[in-house]
GROMACS .gro file of C-alpha atoms in nm:
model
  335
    1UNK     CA    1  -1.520   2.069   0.899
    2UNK     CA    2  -1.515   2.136   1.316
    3UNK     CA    3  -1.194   2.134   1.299
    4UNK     CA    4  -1.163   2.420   1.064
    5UNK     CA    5  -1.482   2.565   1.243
    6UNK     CA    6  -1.289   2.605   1.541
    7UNK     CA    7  -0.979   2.696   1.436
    8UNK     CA    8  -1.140   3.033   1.262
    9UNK     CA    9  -1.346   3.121   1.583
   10UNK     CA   10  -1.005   3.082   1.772
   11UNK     CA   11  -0.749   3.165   1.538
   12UNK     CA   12  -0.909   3.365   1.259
   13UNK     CA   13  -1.181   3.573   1.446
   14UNK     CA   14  -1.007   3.820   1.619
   15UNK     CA   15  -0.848   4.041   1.387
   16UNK     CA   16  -1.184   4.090   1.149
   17UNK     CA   17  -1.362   4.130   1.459
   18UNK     CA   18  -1.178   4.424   1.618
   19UNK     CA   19  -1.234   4.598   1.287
   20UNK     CA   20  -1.546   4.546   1.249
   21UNK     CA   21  -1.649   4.667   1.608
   22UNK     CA   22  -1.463   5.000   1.493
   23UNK     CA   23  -1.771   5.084   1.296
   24UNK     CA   24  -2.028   4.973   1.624
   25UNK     CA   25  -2.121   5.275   1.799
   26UNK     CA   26  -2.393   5.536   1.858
   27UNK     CA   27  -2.249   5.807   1.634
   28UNK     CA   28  -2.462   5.854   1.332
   29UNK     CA   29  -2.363   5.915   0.975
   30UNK     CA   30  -2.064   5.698   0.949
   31UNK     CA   31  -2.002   5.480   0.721
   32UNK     CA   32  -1.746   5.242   0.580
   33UNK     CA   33  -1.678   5.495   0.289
   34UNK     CA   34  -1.551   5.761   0.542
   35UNK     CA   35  -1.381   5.495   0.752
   36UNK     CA   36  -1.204   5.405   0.318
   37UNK     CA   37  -1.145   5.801   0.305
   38UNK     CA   38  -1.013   5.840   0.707
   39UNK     CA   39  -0.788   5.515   0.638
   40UNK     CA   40  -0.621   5.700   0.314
   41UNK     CA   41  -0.572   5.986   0.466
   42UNK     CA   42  -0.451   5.877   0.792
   43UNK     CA   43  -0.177   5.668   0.556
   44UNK     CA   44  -0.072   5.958   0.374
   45UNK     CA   45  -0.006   6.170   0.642
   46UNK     CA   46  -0.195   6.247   0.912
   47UNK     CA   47  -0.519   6.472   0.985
   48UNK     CA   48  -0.507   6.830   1.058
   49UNK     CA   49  -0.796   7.046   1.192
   50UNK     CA   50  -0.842   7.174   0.864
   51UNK     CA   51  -0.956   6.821   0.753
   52UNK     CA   52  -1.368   6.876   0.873
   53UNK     CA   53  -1.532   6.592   0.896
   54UNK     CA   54  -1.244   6.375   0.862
   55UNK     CA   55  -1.098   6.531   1.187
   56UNK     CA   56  -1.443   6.462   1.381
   57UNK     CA   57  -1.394   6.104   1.274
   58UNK     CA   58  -1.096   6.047   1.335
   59UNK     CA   59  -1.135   6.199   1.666
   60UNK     CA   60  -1.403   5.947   1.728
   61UNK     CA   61  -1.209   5.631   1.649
   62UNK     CA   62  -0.884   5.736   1.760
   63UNK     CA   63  -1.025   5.850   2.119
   64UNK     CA   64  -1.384   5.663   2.172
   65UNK     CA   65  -1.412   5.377   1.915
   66UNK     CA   66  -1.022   5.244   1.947
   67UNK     CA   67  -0.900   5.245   2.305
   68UNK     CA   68  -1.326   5.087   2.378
   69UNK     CA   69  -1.212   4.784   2.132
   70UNK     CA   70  -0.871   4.711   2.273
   71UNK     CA   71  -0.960   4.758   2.605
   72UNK     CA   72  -1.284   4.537   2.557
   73UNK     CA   73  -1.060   4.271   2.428
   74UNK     CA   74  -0.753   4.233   2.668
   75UNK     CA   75  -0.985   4.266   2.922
   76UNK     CA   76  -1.219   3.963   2.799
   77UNK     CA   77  -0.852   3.744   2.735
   78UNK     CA   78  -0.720   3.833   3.092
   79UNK     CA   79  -1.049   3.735   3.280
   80UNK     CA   80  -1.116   3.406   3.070
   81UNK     CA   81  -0.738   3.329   3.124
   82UNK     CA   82  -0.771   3.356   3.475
   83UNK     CA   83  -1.091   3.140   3.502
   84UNK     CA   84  -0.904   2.895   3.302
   85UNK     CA   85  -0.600   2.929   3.569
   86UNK     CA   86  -0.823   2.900   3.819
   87UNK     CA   87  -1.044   2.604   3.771
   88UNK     CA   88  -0.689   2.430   3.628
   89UNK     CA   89  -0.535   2.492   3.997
   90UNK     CA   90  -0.832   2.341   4.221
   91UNK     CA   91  -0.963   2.106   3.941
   92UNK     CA   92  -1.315   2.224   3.959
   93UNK     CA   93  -1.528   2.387   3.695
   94UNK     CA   94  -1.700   2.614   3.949
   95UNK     CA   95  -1.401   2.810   4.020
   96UNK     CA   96  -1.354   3.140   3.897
   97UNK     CA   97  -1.203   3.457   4.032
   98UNK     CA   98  -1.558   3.585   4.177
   99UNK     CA   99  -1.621   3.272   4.385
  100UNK     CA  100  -1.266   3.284   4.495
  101UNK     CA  101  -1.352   3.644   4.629
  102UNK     CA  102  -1.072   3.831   4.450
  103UNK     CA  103  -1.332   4.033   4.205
  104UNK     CA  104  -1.501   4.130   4.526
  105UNK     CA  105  -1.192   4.213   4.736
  106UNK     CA  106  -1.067   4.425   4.384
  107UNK     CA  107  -1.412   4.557   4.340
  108UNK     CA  108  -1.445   4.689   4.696
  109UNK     CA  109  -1.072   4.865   4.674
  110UNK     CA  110  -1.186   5.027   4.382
  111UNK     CA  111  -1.523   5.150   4.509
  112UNK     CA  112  -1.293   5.266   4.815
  113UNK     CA  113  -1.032   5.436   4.586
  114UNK     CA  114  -1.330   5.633   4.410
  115UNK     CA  115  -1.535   5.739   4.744
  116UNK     CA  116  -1.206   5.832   4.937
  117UNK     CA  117  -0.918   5.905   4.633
  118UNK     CA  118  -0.586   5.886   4.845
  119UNK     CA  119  -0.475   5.596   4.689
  120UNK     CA  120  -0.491   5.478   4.322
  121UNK     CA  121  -0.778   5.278   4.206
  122UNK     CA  122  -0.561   5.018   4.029
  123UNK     CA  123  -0.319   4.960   4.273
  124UNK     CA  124  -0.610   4.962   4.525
  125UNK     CA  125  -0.794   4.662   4.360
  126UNK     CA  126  -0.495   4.487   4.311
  127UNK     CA  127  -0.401   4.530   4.695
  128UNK     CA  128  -0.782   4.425   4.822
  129UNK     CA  129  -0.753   4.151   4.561
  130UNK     CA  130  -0.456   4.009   4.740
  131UNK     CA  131  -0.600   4.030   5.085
  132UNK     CA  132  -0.919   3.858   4.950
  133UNK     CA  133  -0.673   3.571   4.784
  134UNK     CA  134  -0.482   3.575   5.140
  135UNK     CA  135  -0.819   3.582   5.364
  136UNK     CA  136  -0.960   3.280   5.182
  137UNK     CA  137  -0.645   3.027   5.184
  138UNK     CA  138  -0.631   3.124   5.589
  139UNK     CA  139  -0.956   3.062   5.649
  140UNK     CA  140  -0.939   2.737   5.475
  141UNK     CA  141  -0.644   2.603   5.620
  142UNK     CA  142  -0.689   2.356   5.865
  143UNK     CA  143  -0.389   2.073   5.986
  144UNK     CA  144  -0.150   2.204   5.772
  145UNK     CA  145  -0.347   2.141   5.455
  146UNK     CA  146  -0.646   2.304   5.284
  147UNK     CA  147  -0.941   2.114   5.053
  148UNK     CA  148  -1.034   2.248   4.740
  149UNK     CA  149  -1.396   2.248   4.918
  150UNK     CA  150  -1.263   2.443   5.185
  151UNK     CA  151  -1.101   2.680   4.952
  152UNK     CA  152  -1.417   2.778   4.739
  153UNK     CA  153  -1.640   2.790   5.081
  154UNK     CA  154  -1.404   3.018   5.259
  155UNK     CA  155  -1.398   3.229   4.915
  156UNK     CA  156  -1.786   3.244   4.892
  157UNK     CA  157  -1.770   3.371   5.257
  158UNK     CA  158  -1.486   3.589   5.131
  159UNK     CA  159  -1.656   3.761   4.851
  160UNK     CA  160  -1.999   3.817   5.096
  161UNK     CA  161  -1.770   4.004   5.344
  162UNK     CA  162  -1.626   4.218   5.062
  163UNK     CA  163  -1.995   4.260   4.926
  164UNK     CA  164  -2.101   4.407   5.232
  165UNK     CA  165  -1.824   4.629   5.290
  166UNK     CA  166  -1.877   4.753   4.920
  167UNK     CA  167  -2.218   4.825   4.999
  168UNK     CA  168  -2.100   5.032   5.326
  169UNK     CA  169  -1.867   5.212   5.100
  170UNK     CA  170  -2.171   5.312   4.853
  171UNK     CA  171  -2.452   5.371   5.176
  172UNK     CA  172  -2.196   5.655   5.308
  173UNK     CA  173  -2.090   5.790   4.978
  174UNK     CA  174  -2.228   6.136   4.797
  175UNK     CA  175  -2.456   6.090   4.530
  176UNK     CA  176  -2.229   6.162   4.254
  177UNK     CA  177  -1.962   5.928   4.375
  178UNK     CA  178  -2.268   5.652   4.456
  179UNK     CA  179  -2.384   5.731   4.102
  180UNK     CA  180  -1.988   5.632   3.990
  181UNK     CA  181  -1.971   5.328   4.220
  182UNK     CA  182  -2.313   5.165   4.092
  183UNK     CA  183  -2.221   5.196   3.749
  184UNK     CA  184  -1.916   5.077   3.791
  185UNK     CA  185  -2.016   4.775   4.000
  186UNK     CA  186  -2.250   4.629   3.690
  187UNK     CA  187  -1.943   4.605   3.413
  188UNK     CA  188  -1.887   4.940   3.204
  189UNK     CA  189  -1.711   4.985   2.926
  190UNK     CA  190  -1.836   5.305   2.820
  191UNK     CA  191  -1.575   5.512   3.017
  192UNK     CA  192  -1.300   5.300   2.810
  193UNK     CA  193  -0.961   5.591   2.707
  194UNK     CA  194  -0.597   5.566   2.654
  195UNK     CA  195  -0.551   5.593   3.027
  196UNK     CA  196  -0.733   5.278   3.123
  197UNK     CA  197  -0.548   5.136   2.852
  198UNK     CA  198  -0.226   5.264   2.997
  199UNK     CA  199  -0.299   5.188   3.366
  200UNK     CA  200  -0.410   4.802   3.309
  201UNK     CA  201  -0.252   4.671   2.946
  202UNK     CA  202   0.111   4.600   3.144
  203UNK     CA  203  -0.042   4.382   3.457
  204UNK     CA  204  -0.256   4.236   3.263
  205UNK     CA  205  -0.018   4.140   2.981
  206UNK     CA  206   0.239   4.024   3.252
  207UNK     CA  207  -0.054   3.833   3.391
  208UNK     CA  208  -0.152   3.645   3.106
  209UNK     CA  209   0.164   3.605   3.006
  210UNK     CA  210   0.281   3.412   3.281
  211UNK     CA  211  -0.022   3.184   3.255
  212UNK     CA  212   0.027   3.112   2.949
  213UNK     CA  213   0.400   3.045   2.980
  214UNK     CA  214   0.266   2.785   3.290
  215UNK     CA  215   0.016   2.634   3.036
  216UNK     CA  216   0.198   2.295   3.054
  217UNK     CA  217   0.240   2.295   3.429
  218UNK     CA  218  -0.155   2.320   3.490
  219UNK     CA  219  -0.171   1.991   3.331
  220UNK     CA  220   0.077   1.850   3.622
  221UNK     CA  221  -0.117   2.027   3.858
  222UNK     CA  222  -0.452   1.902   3.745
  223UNK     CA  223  -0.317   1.527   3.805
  224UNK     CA  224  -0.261   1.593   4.184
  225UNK     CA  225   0.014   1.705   4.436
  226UNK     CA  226   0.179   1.388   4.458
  227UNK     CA  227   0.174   1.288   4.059
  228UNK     CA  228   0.288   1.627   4.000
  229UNK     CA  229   0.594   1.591   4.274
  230UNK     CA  230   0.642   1.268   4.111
  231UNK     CA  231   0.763   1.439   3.793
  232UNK     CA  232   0.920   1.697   3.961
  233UNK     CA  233   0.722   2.029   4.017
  234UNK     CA  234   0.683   2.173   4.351
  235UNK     CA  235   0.292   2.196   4.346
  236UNK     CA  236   0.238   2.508   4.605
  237UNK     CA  237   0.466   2.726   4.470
  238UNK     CA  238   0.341   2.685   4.124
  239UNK     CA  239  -0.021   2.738   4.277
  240UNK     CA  240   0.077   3.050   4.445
  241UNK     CA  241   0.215   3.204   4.118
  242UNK     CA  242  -0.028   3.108   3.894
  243UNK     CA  243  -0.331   3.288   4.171
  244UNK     CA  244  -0.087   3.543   4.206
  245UNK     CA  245  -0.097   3.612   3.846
  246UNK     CA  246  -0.423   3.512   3.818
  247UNK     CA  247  -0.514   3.803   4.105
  248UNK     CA  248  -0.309   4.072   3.919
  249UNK     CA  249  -0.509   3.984   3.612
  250UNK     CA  250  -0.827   4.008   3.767
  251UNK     CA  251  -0.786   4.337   4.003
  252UNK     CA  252  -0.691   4.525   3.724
  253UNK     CA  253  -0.969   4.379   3.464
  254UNK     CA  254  -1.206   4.525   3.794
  255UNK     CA  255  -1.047   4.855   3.812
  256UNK     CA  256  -1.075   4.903   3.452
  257UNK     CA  257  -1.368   4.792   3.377
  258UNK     CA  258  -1.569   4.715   3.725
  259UNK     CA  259  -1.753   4.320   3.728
  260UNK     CA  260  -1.784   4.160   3.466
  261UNK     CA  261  -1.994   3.868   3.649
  262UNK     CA  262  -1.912   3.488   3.535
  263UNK     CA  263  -1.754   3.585   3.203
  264UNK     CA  264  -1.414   3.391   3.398
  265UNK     CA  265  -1.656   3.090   3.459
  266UNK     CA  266  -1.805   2.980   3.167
  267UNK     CA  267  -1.612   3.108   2.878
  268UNK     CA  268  -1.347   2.835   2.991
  269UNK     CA  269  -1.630   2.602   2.953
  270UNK     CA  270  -1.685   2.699   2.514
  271UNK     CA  271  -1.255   2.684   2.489
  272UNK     CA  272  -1.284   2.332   2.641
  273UNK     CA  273  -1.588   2.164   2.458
  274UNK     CA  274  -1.373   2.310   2.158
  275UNK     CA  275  -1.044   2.245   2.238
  276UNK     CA  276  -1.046   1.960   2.518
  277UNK     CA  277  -0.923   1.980   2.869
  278UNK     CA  278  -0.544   2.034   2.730
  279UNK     CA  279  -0.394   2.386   2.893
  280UNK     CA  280  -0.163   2.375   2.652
  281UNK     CA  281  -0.462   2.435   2.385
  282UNK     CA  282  -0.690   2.569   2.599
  283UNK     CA  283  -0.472   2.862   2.725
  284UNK     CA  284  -0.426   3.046   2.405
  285UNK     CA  285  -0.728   2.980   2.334
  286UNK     CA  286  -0.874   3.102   2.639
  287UNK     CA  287  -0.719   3.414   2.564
  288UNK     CA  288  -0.797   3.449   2.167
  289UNK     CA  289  -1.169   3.397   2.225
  290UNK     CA  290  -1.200   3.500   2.536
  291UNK     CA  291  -1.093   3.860   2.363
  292UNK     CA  292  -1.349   3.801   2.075
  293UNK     CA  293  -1.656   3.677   2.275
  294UNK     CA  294  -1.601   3.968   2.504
  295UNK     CA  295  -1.637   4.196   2.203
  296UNK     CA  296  -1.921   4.045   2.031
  297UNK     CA  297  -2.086   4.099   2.356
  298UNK     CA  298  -1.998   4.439   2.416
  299UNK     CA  299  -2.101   4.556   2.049
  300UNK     CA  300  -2.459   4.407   2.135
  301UNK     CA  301  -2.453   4.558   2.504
  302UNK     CA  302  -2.408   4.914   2.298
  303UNK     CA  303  -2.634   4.874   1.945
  304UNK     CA  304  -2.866   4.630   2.067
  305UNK     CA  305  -3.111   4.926   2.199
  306UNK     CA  306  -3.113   5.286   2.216
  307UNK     CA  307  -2.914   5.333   2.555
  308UNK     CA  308  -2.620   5.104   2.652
  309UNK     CA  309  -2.698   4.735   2.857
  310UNK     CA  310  -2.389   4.774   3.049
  311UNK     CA  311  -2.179   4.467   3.031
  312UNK     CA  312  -2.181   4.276   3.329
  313UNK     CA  313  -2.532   4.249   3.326
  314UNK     CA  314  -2.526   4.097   2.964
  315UNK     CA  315  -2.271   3.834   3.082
  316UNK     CA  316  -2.508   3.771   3.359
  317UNK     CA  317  -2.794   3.720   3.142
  318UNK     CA  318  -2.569   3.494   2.916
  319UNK     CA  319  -2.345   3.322   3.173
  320UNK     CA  320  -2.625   3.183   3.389
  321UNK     CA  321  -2.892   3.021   3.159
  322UNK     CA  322  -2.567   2.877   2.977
  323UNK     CA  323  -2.420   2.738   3.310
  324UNK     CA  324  -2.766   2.566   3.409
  325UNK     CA  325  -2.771   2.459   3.043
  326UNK     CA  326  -2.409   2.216   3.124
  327UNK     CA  327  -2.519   2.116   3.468
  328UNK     CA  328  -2.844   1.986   3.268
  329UNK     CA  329  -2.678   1.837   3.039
  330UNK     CA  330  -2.412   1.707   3.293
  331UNK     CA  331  -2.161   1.815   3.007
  332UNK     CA  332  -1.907   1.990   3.313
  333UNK     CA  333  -1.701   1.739   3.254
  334UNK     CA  334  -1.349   1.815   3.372
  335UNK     CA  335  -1.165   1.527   3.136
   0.00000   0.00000   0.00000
């Protein structure tokens, strides 16, 4: 029965889910007979203007409702990918791409990109992203080597320096842009279009694509650097591709969307108590639920009360009793 349990939260979620959240939203007066009558029409032809009501909704699904859903959901499998990558790569289940620093280094290239806009805000957060990623392996280097303690210190003092330089950016800003950058900085989806869609679906699909086509070599990786040169795999340069496309996955995730705070950290923890510690199973999974959880929480953040909780807060809210919950129960078990 679990096993069937959690193959239909994995496997057999997502596709009823993203239609259902179609019909989640603040308009009023739709129902799921006008979503019946838009779906016939749309299938026999297309909507013109003189279609009334029809055209209104269908202008709210195909340009609010539609590119909020998809959006919401790569976005969710790219940053619970990446915590998965992550926390594979230095075998610790406190790693995710905030301690690291890169959703601080991404975040404060985006704020940057929106207060001064010379420069795109994706490829911005993608370029911060890298410094943070470079930043915190040279500050942890020491002898030639670096400890996976030294790593997640140097990225805590990392993501502080970025933090403070993001709140530079927003103390000299004007107050419409400051307005932008705050917003931005607590998770939003509400500005979700086409042209997020457009500007972060490739990286992110080459990111998590890559991951998931490393799956199996996390597993060597997660045994050590000398049991996985024992079998043959070159341990740094696998580590620097996988945080490479782990970075790429996460800067753009930030520009899209701003912080979504410890939705990387403990949705790897749910795929593993379901799955095991397996990347090979916990990868595509990762990515499957991490894309449904994402937009169960999202359709809460914007029904839940009359104005929308933006996002990153309600991961907060979730993410952090949860964690404490596992440290309690001394259930962070990494096999």
């Amino acid at each position: 029965m679990r096993k069937y349990l959690i193959g239909f939260l994995i496997y057999g979620l997502p596709l009823p889910l993203l239609l259902y959240s179609l019909t989640v939203g603040p308009s009023q007066g739709l129902h799921l007979s006008d979503y019946w009558e838009w779906a016939k029409t749309v299938l026999s032809g297309g909507i013109t203007d003189s279609a009334g009501d029809l055209y209104m909704i269908n202008n709210i699904i195909e340009n609010v409702r539609l590119p909020r859903v998809i959006l919401t959901f790569i976005i969710g499998a790219g940053l619970a990918a990446s915590g998965g990558t992550l926390q594979g790569i230095f075998r610790n289940p406190l790693v995710d791409p905030y301690v690291l620093g890169i959703s601080s280094g991404s975040a404060f290239g985006a704020a940057l990109a929106i207060a001064f806009p010379l420069i795109n805000i994706n490829l911005s957060a993608f370029a911060l992203g890298v410094v943070s990623v470079i930043l915190t392996y040279s500050f942890a280097f020491s002898n030639k080597s670096a400890s996976i303690v030294a790593v997640i210190l140097s990225g805590m003092i990392v993501s502080g320096i970025f933090t403070a330089m993001l709140t530079i950016v927003q103390y000299i800003s004007d107050p419409y842009k400051l307005q932008a950058i705050i917003q931005w900085t607590m998770g939003n989806l509400h500005h979700a279009s086409w042209d997020k869609i457009n500007s972060a679906a490739l990286p992110i699909a080459v990111g998590v694509g890559g991951m998931y086509l490393l799956r199996w070599r996390l597993n060597l990786l997660a045994l050590g650097d000398q049991e996985a040169k024992a079998v043959g795999v070159n341990p740094n340069r696998d580590k620097i591709i996988l945080v490479v496309l782990a970075t790429l996955t996460t800067s753009s995730s930030v520009a899209a969307a701003g912080i979504i705070s410890l939705y990387g950290l403990f949705v790897p923890h749910l795929t593993r108590m379901m799955v095991g510690p397996d990347n090979r199973k916990s990868m595509p999974a990762n990515i499957l639920f991490g894309g449904s959880f994402l937009l169960i929480i999202d359709n809460f953040s914007r029904s839940l009360m009359e104005f929308e909780i933006p996002i990153g807060i309600f991961t907060m809210l979730l993410g952090a009793p949860f964690f404490i919950f596992l440290m309690k129960k001394n259930k962070i078990n990494w096999v």
